[in-house]
XYZ file of C-alpha atoms in Angstrom:
621
model
C 137.155 61.022 164.942
C 135.887 61.602 168.664
C 132.811 59.316 167.636
C 135.646 56.549 166.683
C 137.413 57.032 169.990
C 134.536 56.443 172.128
C 133.722 53.333 170.032
C 137.295 51.945 170.680
C 137.241 53.225 174.456
C 133.925 50.940 174.919
C 135.545 48.043 173.236
C 138.611 48.411 175.281
C 136.570 48.498 178.683
C 134.431 45.633 177.298
C 131.454 47.386 177.913
C 129.341 45.293 176.217
C 125.311 44.991 176.255
C 123.646 41.513 176.382
C 120.204 40.104 176.935
C 121.379 37.952 179.610
C 123.466 40.513 181.583
C 126.091 42.554 181.812
C 129.770 41.946 181.860
C 131.660 44.271 184.099
C 135.362 44.987 184.537
C 136.803 45.708 187.843
C 140.468 47.344 188.077
C 142.215 45.979 191.321
C 144.748 48.863 191.198
C 145.641 51.351 188.445
C 149.379 51.260 189.266
C 151.423 54.133 189.595
C 150.143 55.997 186.624
C 146.916 57.177 188.810
C 148.095 59.241 191.550
C 144.879 58.708 193.032
C 145.063 55.113 193.927
C 146.417 55.818 197.419
C 143.128 57.694 198.045
C 140.569 54.780 196.784
C 138.814 52.216 199.080
C 140.777 49.150 199.303
C 139.049 46.109 200.617
C 136.144 45.118 202.815
C 134.253 48.310 202.613
C 131.161 47.992 200.422
C 130.467 51.527 198.006
C 127.361 53.303 198.409
C 124.319 52.109 196.191
C 124.603 55.773 194.576
C 128.024 55.007 193.038
C 126.717 51.975 191.424
C 123.902 53.806 189.853
C 126.151 56.732 188.681
C 128.420 53.748 187.087
C 125.541 52.228 185.215
C 124.539 55.850 184.251
C 128.068 56.641 182.653
C 128.313 53.414 180.860
C 124.757 53.877 179.643
C 126.048 57.414 178.232
C 129.011 56.166 176.631
C 127.150 53.651 174.668
C 124.358 55.891 173.455
C 127.002 58.351 172.111
C 129.245 55.559 170.387
C 125.963 54.576 168.800
C 125.274 57.846 167.558
C 128.500 57.789 165.513
C 128.469 54.495 164.093
C 124.847 53.040 164.092
C 126.048 50.101 161.839
C 128.641 48.809 163.920
C 126.021 48.181 166.623
C 122.983 47.031 164.904
C 123.529 43.523 165.822
C 123.659 44.155 169.514
C 119.837 43.490 171.140
C 118.331 45.807 173.432
C 119.314 46.369 176.717
C 117.660 44.804 179.777
C 118.151 46.430 183.100
C 119.379 44.498 185.812
C 120.702 45.401 188.936
C 124.259 43.284 188.333
C 126.701 46.172 189.669
C 124.534 47.026 192.901
C 124.418 43.085 193.346
C 128.138 42.562 192.961
C 129.233 45.920 195.179
C 127.533 44.279 198.061
C 129.688 41.156 197.534
C 132.803 43.104 197.040
C 134.595 41.473 200.686
C 133.801 37.826 199.537
C 135.061 38.043 195.976
C 138.407 39.388 196.842
C 139.657 36.699 198.655
C 142.524 36.231 196.143
C 143.619 39.911 196.567
C 145.656 41.528 199.621
C 146.696 44.791 200.153
C 150.409 45.783 200.898
C 152.904 48.678 200.619
C 154.757 49.538 197.844
C 156.913 52.546 197.202
C 155.058 53.973 200.337
C 151.815 53.611 198.785
C 148.770 51.030 199.850
C 148.216 48.895 196.729
C 146.060 45.772 196.087
C 147.981 42.762 195.097
C 147.293 39.714 193.161
C 147.685 36.624 195.904
C 148.563 34.380 193.055
C 151.203 36.291 191.216
C 152.022 39.105 193.831
C 151.624 41.820 191.123
C 149.374 45.101 191.125
C 148.157 47.356 188.610
C 146.430 47.412 185.184
C 147.499 43.775 184.559
C 144.684 42.483 186.484
C 140.916 43.020 186.122
C 138.221 40.679 186.753
C 134.369 39.891 186.030
C 132.809 39.056 189.346
C 129.736 37.194 187.573
C 130.826 35.938 183.905
C 127.711 36.599 182.373
C 124.956 37.061 184.518
C 122.389 34.913 184.342
C 124.348 31.812 183.096
C 125.341 29.392 186.282
C 128.125 27.663 184.342
C 129.663 31.118 183.678
C 129.641 31.990 187.287
C 133.160 30.860 188.243
C 135.005 31.636 191.783
C 137.142 34.817 191.716
C 140.247 32.814 191.866
C 139.404 30.374 189.203
C 138.314 33.302 186.920
C 141.281 35.246 187.838
C 143.742 32.386 187.093
C 142.281 31.910 183.937
C 142.057 35.166 182.590
C 144.261 36.058 179.582
C 145.450 39.065 181.587
C 146.432 36.958 184.407
C 148.134 34.549 182.350
C 150.130 37.351 180.614
C 151.054 38.443 184.277
C 152.459 34.818 184.995
C 154.555 35.365 181.566
C 155.951 38.717 182.725
C 156.618 37.325 185.711
C 158.546 34.346 184.607
C 160.369 36.521 182.300
C 161.902 39.097 185.119
C 164.824 38.080 186.653
C 164.382 40.619 188.972
C 161.278 39.570 190.434
C 162.056 37.767 193.503
C 164.671 40.274 194.302
C 161.652 42.760 194.436
C 159.750 40.142 196.445
C 161.735 38.477 199.000
C 164.076 40.859 200.995
C 161.321 42.828 202.050
C 160.383 41.166 205.218
C 164.071 41.176 206.515
C 164.894 44.303 205.291
C 162.578 46.412 207.478
C 164.321 44.542 210.737
C 167.961 44.881 209.710
C 170.405 47.620 209.239
C 171.819 48.550 206.031
C 175.038 46.437 206.498
C 173.470 43.286 207.392
C 170.877 43.787 204.365
C 173.656 44.029 201.991
C 174.817 40.658 202.576
C 171.041 39.388 201.642
C 171.033 41.553 198.550
C 174.052 39.894 197.404
C 172.806 36.467 197.911
C 169.692 37.913 196.280
C 171.438 39.057 193.119
C 173.437 35.694 192.959
C 170.769 33.029 193.562
C 167.398 34.903 193.069
C 165.529 31.757 192.457
C 166.662 29.762 195.391
C 163.567 30.414 197.745
C 164.367 28.332 200.292
C 167.956 28.732 200.449
C 167.353 32.889 200.575
C 164.921 32.182 203.432
C 167.631 30.393 205.571
C 169.803 33.128 204.514
C 167.432 35.630 205.907
C 166.820 33.960 209.153
C 170.681 33.472 209.758
C 171.396 37.336 209.038
C 168.812 38.652 211.283
C 170.287 36.692 213.880
C 173.627 37.785 213.126
C 172.862 41.485 212.643
C 174.507 42.635 216.242
C 177.638 40.275 215.507
C 177.949 42.014 212.171
C 177.458 45.636 213.584
C 180.325 45.026 216.000
C 182.464 43.909 213.559
C 182.119 45.217 210.008
C 185.027 42.188 208.480
C 182.265 39.898 209.255
C 180.430 40.683 205.892
C 182.834 39.540 203.604
C 183.454 36.131 205.743
C 179.654 35.661 205.267
C 179.422 36.282 202.092
C 182.326 33.897 201.241
C 180.650 31.312 203.734
C 177.319 31.698 201.503
C 178.669 30.243 198.692
C 179.170 26.430 199.119
C 182.598 25.070 198.542
C 181.081 22.144 195.898
C 177.669 21.839 194.438
C 177.088 18.156 192.870
C 174.448 17.813 190.673
C 173.765 14.673 188.477
C 171.466 12.485 186.648
C 170.268 8.905 187.985
C 168.976 6.610 185.447
C 167.071 3.276 186.633
C 165.231 0.713 185.339
C 161.505 -0.196 186.837
C 160.466 -3.479 187.069
C 158.466 -3.486 183.923
C 161.760 -2.571 182.241
C 161.186 1.034 181.467
C 163.991 3.601 181.706
C 163.612 6.387 184.287
C 165.757 9.240 184.891
C 165.914 11.512 188.072
C 168.475 14.137 189.384
C 170.823 13.764 192.119
C 172.579 16.495 194.206
C 175.003 16.808 197.220
C 176.382 20.182 198.299
C 179.381 20.269 200.265
C 178.605 23.564 201.911
C 181.747 24.431 204.144
C 184.434 21.973 205.254
C 186.483 24.839 207.588
C 186.013 22.493 210.877
C 186.568 19.169 209.292
C 184.907 16.646 206.992
C 181.472 17.250 205.819
C 178.435 15.168 207.638
C 174.752 15.618 206.519
C 171.504 13.890 205.036
C 170.234 12.611 201.836
C 166.527 13.275 201.099
C 164.805 11.233 198.540
C 161.441 13.147 198.006
C 159.919 14.952 194.590
C 160.168 18.249 195.761
C 163.711 17.839 195.938
C 165.715 20.530 194.328
C 169.115 22.666 194.401
C 167.791 25.373 196.778
C 166.640 22.556 199.127
C 169.703 21.111 199.162
C 171.703 24.255 199.559
C 169.059 25.600 202.347
C 169.628 22.039 204.366
C 173.656 22.005 203.664
C 174.009 25.678 205.149
C 171.592 24.546 208.255
C 173.577 21.317 208.659
C 176.995 23.602 208.573
C 175.501 25.527 211.467
C 174.525 22.724 213.574
C 177.557 20.633 213.075
C 179.638 23.860 214.362
C 177.232 24.027 216.936
C 177.806 20.738 218.117
C 180.654 19.201 220.318
C 182.572 17.892 217.473
C 184.345 19.581 214.584
C 182.546 19.134 211.665
C 181.725 20.559 208.331
C 178.169 20.382 206.583
C 176.527 19.191 203.655
C 173.357 17.715 202.600
C 171.523 16.324 199.470
C 169.359 13.650 197.722
C 166.932 13.182 194.725
C 163.702 14.355 193.188
C 163.008 10.617 193.342
C 160.251 9.159 195.456
C 160.514 5.999 197.163
C 157.020 5.592 198.294
C 154.905 2.430 196.435
C 158.155 1.560 194.705
C 159.233 -2.115 195.353
C 162.443 -3.029 196.599
C 163.903 -3.966 193.303
C 163.093 -0.529 191.998
C 164.882 1.409 195.149
C 167.879 -0.627 194.808
C 168.348 -0.019 191.306
C 168.108 3.746 191.867
C 170.261 3.714 194.920
C 172.997 1.969 193.270
C 172.757 4.120 190.229
C 172.698 6.953 193.028
C 175.919 5.854 194.563
C 177.903 5.199 191.214
C 177.944 8.893 190.926
C 178.510 10.033 194.518
C 180.524 7.551 196.061
C 183.841 9.316 194.483
C 182.828 12.070 196.948
C 182.465 10.220 199.996
C 184.624 8.795 202.857
C 185.134 9.156 206.592
C 187.691 12.431 205.741
C 185.169 13.623 202.703
C 181.927 13.725 203.483
C 179.548 10.938 205.154
C 175.496 11.119 204.413
C 172.835 9.754 207.104
C 169.255 9.345 206.711
C 166.836 12.121 205.872
C 163.198 12.548 204.705
C 162.226 9.261 202.355
C 165.506 7.820 203.296
C 165.528 4.673 205.770
C 167.080 1.122 206.590
C 166.110 -0.019 203.160
C 167.601 2.668 201.113
C 170.825 3.180 203.601
C 171.246 -0.512 203.059
C 171.557 -0.440 199.432
C 173.368 2.729 199.480
C 175.975 1.299 201.658
C 176.359 -1.990 199.705
C 176.933 0.057 196.482
C 179.798 2.371 198.104
C 181.335 -0.623 199.524
C 181.379 -2.653 196.451
C 182.733 0.721 194.300
C 185.297 1.898 196.939
C 186.820 -1.426 197.783
C 186.472 -0.617 201.663
C 183.613 -0.312 204.130
C 185.323 2.716 206.058
C 182.652 5.046 207.347
C 179.422 4.762 208.730
C 175.943 4.724 206.820
C 173.603 4.939 209.382
C 170.364 2.633 209.891
C 168.943 -0.078 212.450
C 168.539 -3.669 212.298
C 171.368 -4.189 210.073
C 175.091 -5.695 211.029
C 177.205 -3.092 209.851
C 175.324 -0.055 212.077
C 177.328 0.885 215.175
C 174.983 2.070 218.208
C 171.194 0.763 218.794
C 169.861 4.218 219.218
C 171.414 6.273 216.332
C 167.940 6.492 214.617
C 166.676 7.521 217.905
C 169.206 9.879 218.721
C 167.503 12.966 217.155
C 164.080 12.513 218.385
C 165.115 11.895 221.686
C 167.609 14.930 221.547
C 164.623 17.372 221.043
C 162.861 15.984 223.736
C 165.813 16.392 226.148
C 166.461 20.070 224.997
C 162.905 20.868 225.791
C 163.479 19.458 228.955
C 166.148 21.582 229.461
C 164.006 24.864 228.769
C 161.555 23.990 231.157
C 163.745 23.374 233.819
C 165.127 26.836 233.508
C 161.481 27.643 233.817
C 161.165 25.739 236.813
C 158.813 23.297 235.175
C 159.016 19.631 233.475
C 157.097 17.971 230.711
C 155.468 15.932 232.986
C 151.871 16.181 232.430
C 152.328 18.747 229.729
C 149.898 18.308 226.177
C 152.412 18.086 223.051
C 151.146 18.577 219.317
C 153.584 16.735 217.167
C 153.638 17.112 213.643
C 154.785 14.233 211.081
C 154.898 10.493 211.702
C 158.340 9.542 210.254
C 161.376 8.395 212.402
C 161.996 11.605 214.193
C 158.171 12.208 215.501
C 157.812 8.568 216.559
C 160.729 8.860 218.770
C 159.793 12.075 219.737
C 156.355 10.436 220.893
C 158.112 7.655 222.787
C 160.428 10.070 224.744
C 157.792 12.350 225.691
C 155.520 9.525 227.209
C 158.706 8.188 229.094
C 158.880 11.956 230.692
C 154.962 11.565 231.550
C 153.983 14.449 229.026
C 150.916 13.560 227.263
C 151.759 13.931 223.079
C 148.155 14.090 221.025
C 148.782 14.321 217.644
C 150.438 13.067 214.447
C 150.053 14.025 210.859
C 150.867 13.115 207.282
C 150.532 14.537 204.058
C 146.706 14.198 203.937
C 145.914 15.446 207.433
C 146.237 15.218 211.137
C 145.204 12.256 213.774
C 144.356 13.690 217.361
C 143.614 11.413 220.367
C 142.498 13.473 223.481
C 143.481 10.899 225.769
C 147.269 10.473 224.321
C 149.279 8.170 222.967
C 150.678 5.510 224.962
C 153.507 2.966 223.938
C 150.660 0.290 222.612
C 149.202 3.215 220.358
C 152.619 4.090 219.013
C 153.442 0.425 218.189
C 149.891 0.480 216.405
C 150.945 3.665 214.667
C 154.357 1.960 213.285
C 152.125 -0.929 211.918
C 149.929 1.268 209.865
C 152.973 3.332 208.650
C 154.940 0.260 207.660
C 151.754 -1.189 205.929
C 151.461 2.328 204.038
C 148.223 2.310 205.546
C 146.468 6.241 206.222
C 146.559 7.360 209.816
C 142.795 7.399 209.524
C 142.653 3.882 210.185
C 143.829 4.390 213.829
C 140.447 5.778 214.598
C 138.675 2.555 213.649
C 140.474 1.061 216.615
C 140.717 4.078 219.166
C 137.077 5.696 218.758
C 138.085 8.592 220.492
C 140.504 9.853 218.281
C 139.329 11.425 215.318
C 141.468 12.421 211.875
C 140.874 15.478 209.816
C 141.512 15.819 206.299
C 143.268 18.645 204.688
C 144.158 20.076 208.311
C 147.414 20.766 210.558
C 147.511 19.808 214.200
C 148.029 23.387 215.533
C 144.403 24.331 216.406
C 144.276 21.888 219.208
C 144.956 22.899 222.775
C 148.167 21.974 223.704
C 151.554 23.489 225.728
C 154.299 22.153 223.661
C 154.856 21.990 219.960
C 157.386 19.732 218.040
C 156.560 20.437 214.519
C 158.720 17.329 212.691
C 157.332 17.272 209.048
C 159.014 19.627 206.721
C 160.241 22.952 206.058
C 157.749 25.661 206.131
C 154.741 23.685 207.534
C 154.027 26.384 209.742
C 152.707 29.336 208.010
C 151.165 32.778 209.488
C 147.934 31.303 209.981
C 149.418 28.219 211.802
C 151.033 30.213 213.988
C 148.246 32.095 215.131
C 146.343 29.109 215.699
C 149.030 27.821 217.693
C 149.639 30.909 220.095
C 145.906 31.039 220.673
C 145.774 27.011 221.155
C 147.938 28.192 224.417
C 151.308 26.880 223.217
C 154.375 28.578 224.840
C 157.395 26.434 223.752
C 158.047 25.310 220.164
C 160.935 22.838 219.265
C 162.134 22.617 215.732
C 162.069 18.662 214.686
C 162.010 19.543 210.852
C 164.604 22.028 209.329
C 163.255 25.846 209.068
C 159.545 24.466 209.653
C 158.301 28.087 210.379
C 157.699 30.579 207.658
C 159.485 34.376 207.759
C 155.651 35.569 208.914
C 155.194 32.745 211.390
C 158.064 33.381 212.960
C 157.045 37.155 213.401
C 153.987 35.899 214.977
C 155.864 33.474 217.331
C 157.963 36.325 218.504
C 155.429 38.853 218.955
C 153.689 36.285 221.321
C 156.628 35.342 223.142
C 156.778 31.732 222.381
C 160.031 30.273 223.067
C 161.479 28.540 219.817
C 164.145 25.832 220.359
C 165.881 26.068 216.724
C 166.474 22.997 214.774
C 170.185 23.776 214.466
C 170.497 23.262 218.553
C 167.709 21.154 219.319
C 168.325 18.634 216.313
C 172.107 18.048 217.572
C 171.261 14.614 218.648
C 171.795 13.025 215.354
C 174.792 14.447 214.691
C 176.218 13.374 218.238
C 175.007 9.729 217.660
C 176.652 9.704 214.413
C 180.153 10.489 215.584
C 179.690 8.141 218.757
C 178.993 5.611 216.094
C 181.924 6.285 213.799
C 184.393 6.882 216.367
C 183.504 4.284 218.701
C 182.082 1.841 216.556
C 183.673 -1.009 218.549
C 181.639 -0.579 221.518
C 178.290 -2.007 222.191
C 176.690 0.936 223.839
C 173.820 0.259 226.306
C 170.581 2.132 225.995
C 171.162 4.060 229.434
C 175.252 4.580 228.584
C 174.120 6.062 224.977
C 171.261 8.562 226.598
C 173.525 9.825 229.282
C 176.336 10.712 226.397
C 173.158 12.305 224.248
C 172.315 14.084 227.178
C 175.266 15.743 227.925
C 176.057 16.840 224.536
C 172.101 18.396 224.352
C 173.207 20.097 227.622
C 176.378 21.795 226.057
C 174.350 22.581 223.139
C 171.871 24.555 224.962
C 174.585 26.558 227.168
C 176.759 27.313 224.415
C 173.497 28.960 222.802
C 172.374 30.595 225.763
C 175.834 31.958 226.485
C 176.640 33.573 222.882
C 172.936 35.373 223.123
C 173.724 36.894 226.146
C 177.114 37.963 225.184
C 175.466 40.007 222.712
C 172.273 41.382 225.079
C 169.617 39.064 224.322
C 167.811 38.315 227.808
C 167.486 34.632 228.354
C 164.170 34.570 228.706
C 163.438 36.464 225.379
C 161.774 34.484 222.172
C 165.126 35.355 220.208
C 167.683 33.879 222.499
C 167.803 30.362 221.667
C 167.521 31.131 217.942
C 169.861 33.828 217.669
C 172.493 32.781 220.279
C 172.823 29.364 218.325
C 173.373 31.088 215.019
C 175.688 33.510 216.565
C 177.760 30.530 218.326
C 177.783 28.201 215.253
C 179.020 31.376 212.819
C 181.585 32.382 215.307
C 183.284 29.064 215.510
C 183.283 28.813 211.603
C 184.498 32.391 211.201
C 187.440 32.017 213.161
C 188.545 29.174 211.244
C 187.851 31.086 207.951
C 190.045 33.887 209.354
C 192.792 31.712 210.358
C 193.012 29.499 207.142
C 193.185 32.269 204.774
C 191.357 32.732 201.879
C 190.469 29.419 200.816
């Protein structure tokens, strides 16, 4: 009976002897059932050679004992050839562990899988496959992903409703009081799989911690605020140029209308989902509350990709999209604006179908070069406002933009208008980027170069083509611009475009000010790096108010023909008011003006207090 147990144990540990080498399993972490785990060496510490030899000898002893009990079972096994496989693997311990990381779980250090973020006996790997066979020597990540044990861990992860509840709040809980943390726990319990929305909630609650600690009644107010007033999800069927039918999913979230009718963007992008729609509309609600106008917040869009689509295909999609959405729109209900993937073409088709269905053309569907648009600088307003906001921050430091090197990510409407206004202020913008990499021009862009960049984008060519005309520039594949040397950063691409390593590169590049052009461009870990490095951050809800201001000016005074000078003057005044509101709220709650948290926290505090006051006045609605 003991012999058979040994045989089963040998089989369970895959200790099989082969001519071409040995197959060895490594346990990343034994899990909670092994109390000695915390005493084990974790990572980057190669064990001694003697340990490898002891392991080899113990393995030989186990197989010898097993064969003594049942010779027939191992008759088919060829004779063992001695090889120093274990020793070789031990020497390369650190290199083969790139897919693992160390974290603390329940007060104990564990080795976690960076793929599914689990630890314990579920994860084993063979560092070499079958030694001697080059085709079997996969990378650690490939082998780990292909292993049955890992696939089982992924299956269990997907089946677990509590997975995100365990993972997501850890970073913020360490920073917040128990009272504030309870709000995030409630949000996680209600929407555990909406990662982007939960991340935006965490950032807001962290900023409001001092507010909530002074007035505990704000806990219930915030919990009510975090549930959208109306969430609309609908299908969008459309027919392509070949006559084939497609269906996409449409979204519109009316997050909060306490202060007035909703305003917010439409995003057409394959990654669009309900979580992103909610995070965008929550951020828009705070942004609109911080603006000089009394407005509610909304956002939406579709997972439709307008890139490489013909005008006819985009028109048919937009008409189908508006067939459902129009009933929820109107000047006193909700008006959409441009966002990622939605430009002049898309807004024109959407407005045309809205006018046809609603029977009137009231409301502002913004877009340049069309006769139903109001101000000529509507689309420029967001990008220009970012630069105006940066100038306000620098003025308080007795500095100016002139001569400063600026890194800009993205190459859409906002990024291009940021470049324009930076050049007008005498700054030196040096980068733009797209989904495949980034372009750097150390001489800096000028108006002629920007015009050339616009032509490249209009023709849907790669930014790489810029380097064929300007030889001193360079395009880097699969990279981001944050490792270049610069003073001010303008991330204008997408959410979470700056991760922890990007933030470290950004700090090492000499950056001291970051102005958020995109919504929530930094991950939670990146925010922590920037805060510790004292990088001043202008949050998108404050710096991006320019688009809200221009939209309302266009709607309320659409019969006036603003000159660029008049329009910029009004925009600068609105940005100044927003900047001062954010700083005042921060100082009222004990944040120093020079603190990297001042503007970020002050903007959220000011916006929340404005909304909360209205919610209290209006009762439980």
